[in-house]
Amino acid sequence: MSEHPDAALVRRGYEAFNSGDLETLGSLLTADAIHHVPGDNPLSGHHKGRQAVLDLYRAFGEETGGTMRVELLSVLVDGRGHAMAFHITRADRADRGIEIHHGLFFTIVGGKISDIDQCTQDIDEENTFWG
């Protein structure tokens, strides 16, 4: 049984993220894509537009000295333009490290990602790490 195209799209995004391939990531996003990051820290907020989303991903890399990696655990799709992905994020920043579970809810339009809502296992730990 072949993988659903929306699941394959999400997996390609994770592979590109882990390899730092912003060009491929950009090709997977709509021009008006939004990534919503929860919390109360410098990276929280609504990152609107392909370039703003890519700038967020660039900041993840810069702030962690390139140590951030995500281990994809599973991808679920509904066949109607939605996908959910669950992963473990590992990163180091200054004198702190983090290993935390995240979930991303994707909206997919025309074979591209248009919206990403991020959830975290522990919002306080997340704020401390990025704060």
Short mmCIF file of N, CA and C in Angstrom, two decimals:
data_model
loop_
_atom_site.label_atom_id
_atom_site.label_comp_id
_atom_site.label_asym_id
_atom_site.label_seq_id
_atom_site.Cartn_x
_atom_site.Cartn_y
_atom_site.Cartn_z
N MET A 1 0.84 -1.17 0.00
CA MET A 1 0.00 0.00 0.00
C MET A 1 0.89 1.24 0.00
N SER A 2 0.64 2.15 -0.91
CA SER A 2 1.47 3.35 -1.00
C SER A 2 1.03 4.40 0.01
N GLU A 3 1.95 5.28 0.32
CA GLU A 3 1.67 6.33 1.30
C GLU A 3 0.83 7.44 0.66
N HIS A 4 -0.08 7.99 1.43
CA HIS A 4 -0.92 9.09 0.96
C HIS A 4 -0.03 10.28 0.60
N PRO A 5 -0.33 11.01 -0.47
CA PRO A 5 0.50 12.15 -0.89
C PRO A 5 0.70 13.20 0.20
N ASP A 6 -0.32 13.44 1.04
CA ASP A 6 -0.17 14.43 2.11
C ASP A 6 0.83 13.95 3.16
N ALA A 7 0.83 12.67 3.46
CA ALA A 7 1.82 12.12 4.40
C ALA A 7 3.22 12.20 3.80
N ALA A 8 3.33 11.89 2.52
CA ALA A 8 4.64 11.96 1.85
C ALA A 8 5.15 13.40 1.84
N LEU A 9 4.28 14.36 1.64
CA LEU A 9 4.65 15.78 1.66
C LEU A 9 5.21 16.16 3.03
N VAL A 10 4.53 15.77 4.08
CA VAL A 10 4.98 16.08 5.44
C VAL A 10 6.34 15.42 5.70
N ARG A 11 6.48 14.17 5.30
CA ARG A 11 7.77 13.48 5.50
C ARG A 11 8.91 14.19 4.76
N ARG A 12 8.64 14.65 3.54
CA ARG A 12 9.66 15.39 2.79
C ARG A 12 10.06 16.66 3.55
N GLY A 13 9.06 17.30 4.16
CA GLY A 13 9.35 18.49 4.95
C GLY A 13 10.24 18.20 6.14
N TYR A 14 9.98 17.12 6.83
CA TYR A 14 10.81 16.74 7.97
C TYR A 14 12.24 16.42 7.52
N GLU A 15 12.37 15.71 6.42
CA GLU A 15 13.71 15.38 5.91
C GLU A 15 14.47 16.65 5.55
N ALA A 16 13.80 17.58 4.88
CA ALA A 16 14.44 18.84 4.50
C ALA A 16 14.82 19.66 5.74
N PHE A 17 13.94 19.69 6.74
CA PHE A 17 14.24 20.42 7.97
C PHE A 17 15.50 19.87 8.62
N ASN A 18 15.56 18.56 8.78
CA ASN A 18 16.70 17.94 9.45
C ASN A 18 18.01 18.12 8.70
N SER A 19 17.94 18.28 7.40
CA SER A 19 19.16 18.47 6.62
C SER A 19 19.46 19.95 6.39
N GLY A 20 18.60 20.84 6.90
CA GLY A 20 18.82 22.27 6.72
C GLY A 20 18.57 22.76 5.31
N ASP A 21 17.76 22.02 4.56
CA ASP A 21 17.49 22.34 3.16
C ASP A 21 16.30 23.30 3.06
N LEU A 22 16.58 24.60 3.25
CA LEU A 22 15.51 25.59 3.22
C LEU A 22 14.91 25.77 1.83
N GLU A 23 15.68 25.49 0.80
CA GLU A 23 15.14 25.60 -0.56
C GLU A 23 14.01 24.59 -0.77
N THR A 24 14.26 23.34 -0.36
CA THR A 24 13.20 22.33 -0.48
C THR A 24 12.03 22.68 0.42
N LEU A 25 12.30 23.09 1.65
CA LEU A 25 11.21 23.48 2.55
C LEU A 25 10.35 24.57 1.91
N GLY A 26 10.98 25.56 1.34
CA GLY A 26 10.23 26.64 0.70
C GLY A 26 9.36 26.15 -0.44
N SER A 27 9.83 25.15 -1.16
CA SER A 27 9.05 24.62 -2.29
C SER A 27 7.82 23.84 -1.82
N LEU A 28 7.79 23.45 -0.55
CA LEU A 28 6.66 22.69 -0.01
C LEU A 28 5.58 23.58 0.58
N LEU A 29 5.87 24.89 0.69
CA LEU A 29 4.95 25.84 1.33
C LEU A 29 4.25 26.71 0.30
N THR A 30 3.00 27.09 0.60
CA THR A 30 2.33 28.10 -0.22
C THR A 30 2.99 29.45 0.07
N ALA A 31 2.80 30.41 -0.82
CA ALA A 31 3.40 31.74 -0.63
C ALA A 31 2.89 32.41 0.65
N ASP A 32 1.64 32.11 1.02
CA ASP A 32 1.04 32.75 2.20
C ASP A 32 0.99 31.81 3.41
N ALA A 33 1.87 30.83 3.44
CA ALA A 33 1.89 29.86 4.54
C ALA A 33 2.07 30.57 5.89
N ILE A 34 1.53 29.94 6.94
CA ILE A 34 1.66 30.45 8.30
C ILE A 34 2.08 29.30 9.20
N HIS A 35 3.04 29.57 10.09
CA HIS A 35 3.43 28.62 11.13
C HIS A 35 3.14 29.29 12.46
N HIS A 36 2.24 28.69 13.25
CA HIS A 36 1.84 29.21 14.55
C HIS A 36 2.66 28.51 15.63
N VAL A 37 3.43 29.27 16.40
CA VAL A 37 4.29 28.72 17.45
C VAL A 37 3.72 29.16 18.80
N PRO A 38 3.38 28.20 19.67
CA PRO A 38 2.79 28.56 20.96
C PRO A 38 3.84 29.10 21.93
N GLY A 39 3.36 29.67 23.01
CA GLY A 39 4.23 30.06 24.09
C GLY A 39 4.42 31.55 24.20
N ASP A 40 5.32 31.88 25.09
CA ASP A 40 5.66 33.27 25.37
C ASP A 40 7.19 33.38 25.39
N ASN A 41 7.77 33.32 24.22
CA ASN A 41 9.21 33.39 24.08
C ASN A 41 9.54 34.08 22.76
N PRO A 42 10.78 34.40 22.50
CA PRO A 42 11.12 35.16 21.30
C PRO A 42 10.70 34.52 19.96
N LEU A 43 10.51 33.20 19.93
CA LEU A 43 10.12 32.56 18.67
C LEU A 43 8.62 32.28 18.57
N SER A 44 7.88 32.58 19.64
CA SER A 44 6.42 32.37 19.63
C SER A 44 5.76 33.34 18.67
N GLY A 45 4.58 32.96 18.22
CA GLY A 45 3.79 33.86 17.40
C GLY A 45 3.35 33.23 16.10
N HIS A 46 2.81 34.10 15.24
CA HIS A 46 2.28 33.68 13.95
C HIS A 46 3.25 34.17 12.87
N HIS A 47 3.97 33.25 12.30
CA HIS A 47 4.96 33.56 11.28
C HIS A 47 4.26 33.45 9.92
N LYS A 48 3.93 34.61 9.33
CA LYS A 48 3.07 34.67 8.15
C LYS A 48 3.86 34.91 6.88
N GLY A 49 3.64 34.03 5.92
CA GLY A 49 4.31 34.13 4.63
C GLY A 49 5.47 33.17 4.54
N ARG A 50 5.71 32.64 3.34
CA ARG A 50 6.77 31.65 3.14
C ARG A 50 8.10 32.12 3.72
N GLN A 51 8.49 33.37 3.44
CA GLN A 51 9.79 33.86 3.91
C GLN A 51 9.84 33.93 5.43
N ALA A 52 8.76 34.34 6.07
CA ALA A 52 8.73 34.40 7.54
C ALA A 52 8.85 33.01 8.15
N VAL A 53 8.20 32.03 7.53
CA VAL A 53 8.30 30.65 8.02
C VAL A 53 9.74 30.14 7.85
N LEU A 54 10.33 30.40 6.72
CA LEU A 54 11.72 29.98 6.51
C LEU A 54 12.67 30.71 7.47
N ASP A 55 12.38 31.97 7.76
CA ASP A 55 13.19 32.71 8.73
C ASP A 55 13.07 32.08 10.12
N LEU A 56 11.89 31.59 10.47
CA LEU A 56 11.70 30.89 11.74
C LEU A 56 12.59 29.64 11.77
N TYR A 57 12.57 28.86 10.71
CA TYR A 57 13.37 27.64 10.67
C TYR A 57 14.87 27.97 10.71
N ARG A 58 15.24 29.06 10.05
CA ARG A 58 16.63 29.51 10.10
C ARG A 58 16.99 29.88 11.53
N ALA A 59 16.09 30.57 12.23
CA ALA A 59 16.33 30.96 13.62
C ALA A 59 16.48 29.74 14.53
N PHE A 60 15.67 28.70 14.30
CA PHE A 60 15.83 27.47 15.07
C PHE A 60 17.27 26.97 14.95
N GLY A 61 17.79 26.95 13.74
CA GLY A 61 19.15 26.48 13.51
C GLY A 61 20.19 27.40 14.14
N GLU A 62 20.02 28.70 13.96
CA GLU A 62 20.98 29.66 14.50
C GLU A 62 20.99 29.64 16.02
N GLU A 63 19.81 29.65 16.64
CA GLU A 63 19.71 29.70 18.09
C GLU A 63 20.24 28.44 18.77
N THR A 64 20.25 27.33 18.04
CA THR A 64 20.71 26.07 18.63
C THR A 64 22.08 25.66 18.08
N GLY A 65 22.73 26.54 17.36
CA GLY A 65 24.03 26.21 16.79
C GLY A 65 23.97 25.00 15.88
N GLY A 66 22.84 24.82 15.22
CA GLY A 66 22.67 23.70 14.29
C GLY A 66 22.42 22.36 14.95
N THR A 67 22.14 22.35 16.25
CA THR A 67 21.94 21.08 16.96
C THR A 67 20.50 20.57 16.90
N MET A 68 19.55 21.40 16.51
CA MET A 68 18.15 20.97 16.53
C MET A 68 17.90 19.86 15.51
N ARG A 69 17.32 18.78 15.99
CA ARG A 69 16.90 17.66 15.14
C ARG A 69 15.52 17.22 15.59
N VAL A 70 14.73 16.77 14.64
CA VAL A 70 13.40 16.24 14.96
C VAL A 70 13.32 14.80 14.50
N GLU A 71 12.84 13.96 15.39
CA GLU A 71 12.65 12.54 15.08
C GLU A 71 11.17 12.32 14.84
N LEU A 72 10.80 12.12 13.60
CA LEU A 72 9.41 11.91 13.24
C LEU A 72 8.94 10.57 13.76
N LEU A 73 7.85 10.59 14.52
CA LEU A 73 7.29 9.36 15.08
C LEU A 73 6.13 8.83 14.24
N SER A 74 5.24 9.72 13.80
CA SER A 74 4.12 9.27 12.98
C SER A 74 3.48 10.45 12.25
N VAL A 75 2.80 10.11 11.16
CA VAL A 75 2.03 11.08 10.37
C VAL A 75 0.65 10.48 10.14
N LEU A 76 -0.37 11.27 10.43
CA LEU A 76 -1.75 10.87 10.20
C LEU A 76 -2.39 11.82 9.20
N VAL A 77 -3.20 11.31 8.30
CA VAL A 77 -3.90 12.16 7.33
C VAL A 77 -5.38 11.84 7.35
N ASP A 78 -6.17 12.83 6.92
CA ASP A 78 -7.61 12.58 6.83
C ASP A 78 -8.10 12.50 5.39
N GLY A 79 -7.20 12.70 4.41
CA GLY A 79 -7.59 12.63 3.01
C GLY A 79 -8.37 13.85 2.54
N ARG A 80 -8.50 14.86 3.40
CA ARG A 80 -9.22 16.08 3.07
C ARG A 80 -8.37 17.33 3.24
N GLY A 81 -7.03 17.14 3.15
CA GLY A 81 -6.14 18.30 3.24
C GLY A 81 -5.61 18.60 4.62
N HIS A 82 -5.70 17.63 5.51
CA HIS A 82 -5.16 17.81 6.86
C HIS A 82 -4.22 16.66 7.18
N ALA A 83 -3.15 17.00 7.89
CA ALA A 83 -2.23 15.98 8.37
C ALA A 83 -1.78 16.37 9.77
N MET A 84 -1.50 15.37 10.57
CA MET A 84 -0.94 15.57 11.90
C MET A 84 0.35 14.79 11.97
N ALA A 85 1.37 15.43 12.51
CA ALA A 85 2.66 14.77 12.68
C ALA A 85 3.07 14.88 14.14
N PHE A 86 3.69 13.83 14.62
CA PHE A 86 4.18 13.80 16.00
C PHE A 86 5.67 13.50 15.96
N HIS A 87 6.44 14.26 16.75
CA HIS A 87 7.88 14.09 16.72
C HIS A 87 8.50 14.44 18.07
N ILE A 88 9.77 14.06 18.21
CA ILE A 88 10.57 14.45 19.36
C ILE A 88 11.61 15.45 18.85
N THR A 89 11.68 16.58 19.52
CA THR A 89 12.69 17.59 19.20
C THR A 89 13.82 17.49 20.20
N ARG A 90 15.03 17.49 19.69
CA ARG A 90 16.23 17.51 20.54
C ARG A 90 17.09 18.67 20.07
N ALA A 91 17.57 19.47 21.04
CA ALA A 91 18.42 20.61 20.69
C ALA A 91 19.18 21.07 21.93
N ASP A 92 20.26 21.79 21.67
CA ASP A 92 21.03 22.44 22.72
C ASP A 92 21.08 23.93 22.41
N ARG A 93 21.04 24.72 23.48
CA ARG A 93 21.11 26.18 23.33
C ARG A 93 21.80 26.74 24.56
N ALA A 94 22.92 27.40 24.33
CA ALA A 94 23.73 27.94 25.43
C ALA A 94 24.02 26.81 26.41
N ASP A 95 23.57 26.95 27.65
CA ASP A 95 23.84 25.92 28.66
C ASP A 95 22.65 25.00 28.89
N ARG A 96 21.70 25.01 27.98
CA ARG A 96 20.48 24.21 28.14
C ARG A 96 20.35 23.20 27.01
N GLY A 97 19.69 22.11 27.34
CA GLY A 97 19.31 21.14 26.34
C GLY A 97 17.82 20.88 26.47
N ILE A 98 17.23 20.37 25.41
CA ILE A 98 15.81 20.04 25.45
C ILE A 98 15.57 18.76 24.68
N GLU A 99 14.69 17.95 25.18
CA GLU A 99 14.16 16.78 24.48
C GLU A 99 12.68 16.78 24.81
N ILE A 100 11.86 17.07 23.81
CA ILE A 100 10.45 17.33 24.07
C ILE A 100 9.60 16.83 22.90
N HIS A 101 8.42 16.36 23.20
CA HIS A 101 7.47 15.91 22.17
C HIS A 101 6.70 17.11 21.62
N HIS A 102 6.52 17.09 20.32
CA HIS A 102 5.73 18.12 19.63
C HIS A 102 4.72 17.45 18.70
N GLY A 103 3.69 18.19 18.41
CA GLY A 103 2.73 17.81 17.39
C GLY A 103 2.53 18.98 16.45
N LEU A 104 2.40 18.69 15.18
CA LEU A 104 2.12 19.71 14.17
C LEU A 104 0.85 19.32 13.43
N PHE A 105 -0.06 20.29 13.29
CA PHE A 105 -1.28 20.09 12.52
C PHE A 105 -1.13 20.90 11.23
N PHE A 106 -1.15 20.21 10.10
CA PHE A 106 -0.93 20.83 8.80
C PHE A 106 -2.23 20.97 8.04
N THR A 107 -2.39 22.09 7.36
CA THR A 107 -3.42 22.25 6.34
C THR A 107 -2.71 22.27 5.00
N ILE A 108 -3.20 21.46 4.08
CA ILE A 108 -2.54 21.29 2.79
C ILE A 108 -3.52 21.70 1.69
N VAL A 109 -3.06 22.61 0.82
CA VAL A 109 -3.89 23.12 -0.27
C VAL A 109 -3.10 22.99 -1.57
N GLY A 110 -3.67 22.30 -2.54
CA GLY A 110 -3.01 22.16 -3.83
C GLY A 110 -1.65 21.48 -3.75
N GLY A 111 -1.52 20.54 -2.82
CA GLY A 111 -0.28 19.80 -2.70
C GLY A 111 0.83 20.54 -1.98
N LYS A 112 0.50 21.66 -1.34
CA LYS A 112 1.49 22.43 -0.57
C LYS A 112 0.93 22.74 0.81
N ILE A 113 1.85 22.97 1.75
CA ILE A 113 1.47 23.26 3.13
C ILE A 113 1.11 24.74 3.24
N SER A 114 -0.09 25.01 3.74
CA SER A 114 -0.52 26.41 3.87
C SER A 114 -0.59 26.87 5.32
N ASP A 115 -0.69 25.94 6.25
CA ASP A 115 -0.83 26.33 7.65
C ASP A 115 -0.25 25.23 8.54
N ILE A 116 0.49 25.64 9.55
CA ILE A 116 1.07 24.70 10.52
C ILE A 116 0.76 25.21 11.91
N ASP A 117 0.02 24.44 12.67
CA ASP A 117 -0.24 24.75 14.08
C ASP A 117 0.61 23.82 14.92
N GLN A 118 1.43 24.40 15.77
CA GLN A 118 2.38 23.63 16.58
C GLN A 118 1.86 23.49 18.00
N CYS A 119 1.98 22.30 18.56
CA CYS A 119 1.66 22.04 19.96
C CYS A 119 2.88 21.43 20.62
N THR A 120 3.01 21.64 21.92
CA THR A 120 4.17 21.15 22.64
C THR A 120 3.75 20.38 23.88
N GLN A 121 4.58 19.48 24.29
CA GLN A 121 4.34 18.65 25.47
C GLN A 121 4.37 19.48 26.75
N ASP A 122 5.23 20.50 26.80
CA ASP A 122 5.41 21.27 28.02
C ASP A 122 5.73 22.72 27.65
N ILE A 123 4.71 23.57 27.69
CA ILE A 123 4.87 24.96 27.26
C ILE A 123 5.86 25.71 28.14
N ASP A 124 5.90 25.41 29.45
CA ASP A 124 6.83 26.10 30.35
C ASP A 124 8.28 25.73 30.02
N GLU A 125 8.53 24.46 29.76
CA GLU A 125 9.88 24.03 29.40
C GLU A 125 10.30 24.68 28.08
N GLU A 126 9.38 24.75 27.15
CA GLU A 126 9.63 25.38 25.86
C GLU A 126 10.00 26.86 26.04
N ASN A 127 9.23 27.58 26.85
CA ASN A 127 9.50 29.00 27.08
C ASN A 127 10.85 29.19 27.76
N THR A 128 11.19 28.34 28.70
CA THR A 128 12.48 28.44 29.38
C THR A 128 13.62 28.21 28.40
N PHE A 129 13.47 27.20 27.55
CA PHE A 129 14.54 26.89 26.59
C PHE A 129 14.79 28.05 25.64
N TRP A 130 13.72 28.61 25.07
CA TRP A 130 13.86 29.66 24.06
C TRP A 130 13.98 31.06 24.67
N GLY A 131 13.63 31.22 25.95
CA GLY A 131 13.60 32.53 26.59
C GLY A 131 14.94 33.17 26.82
#
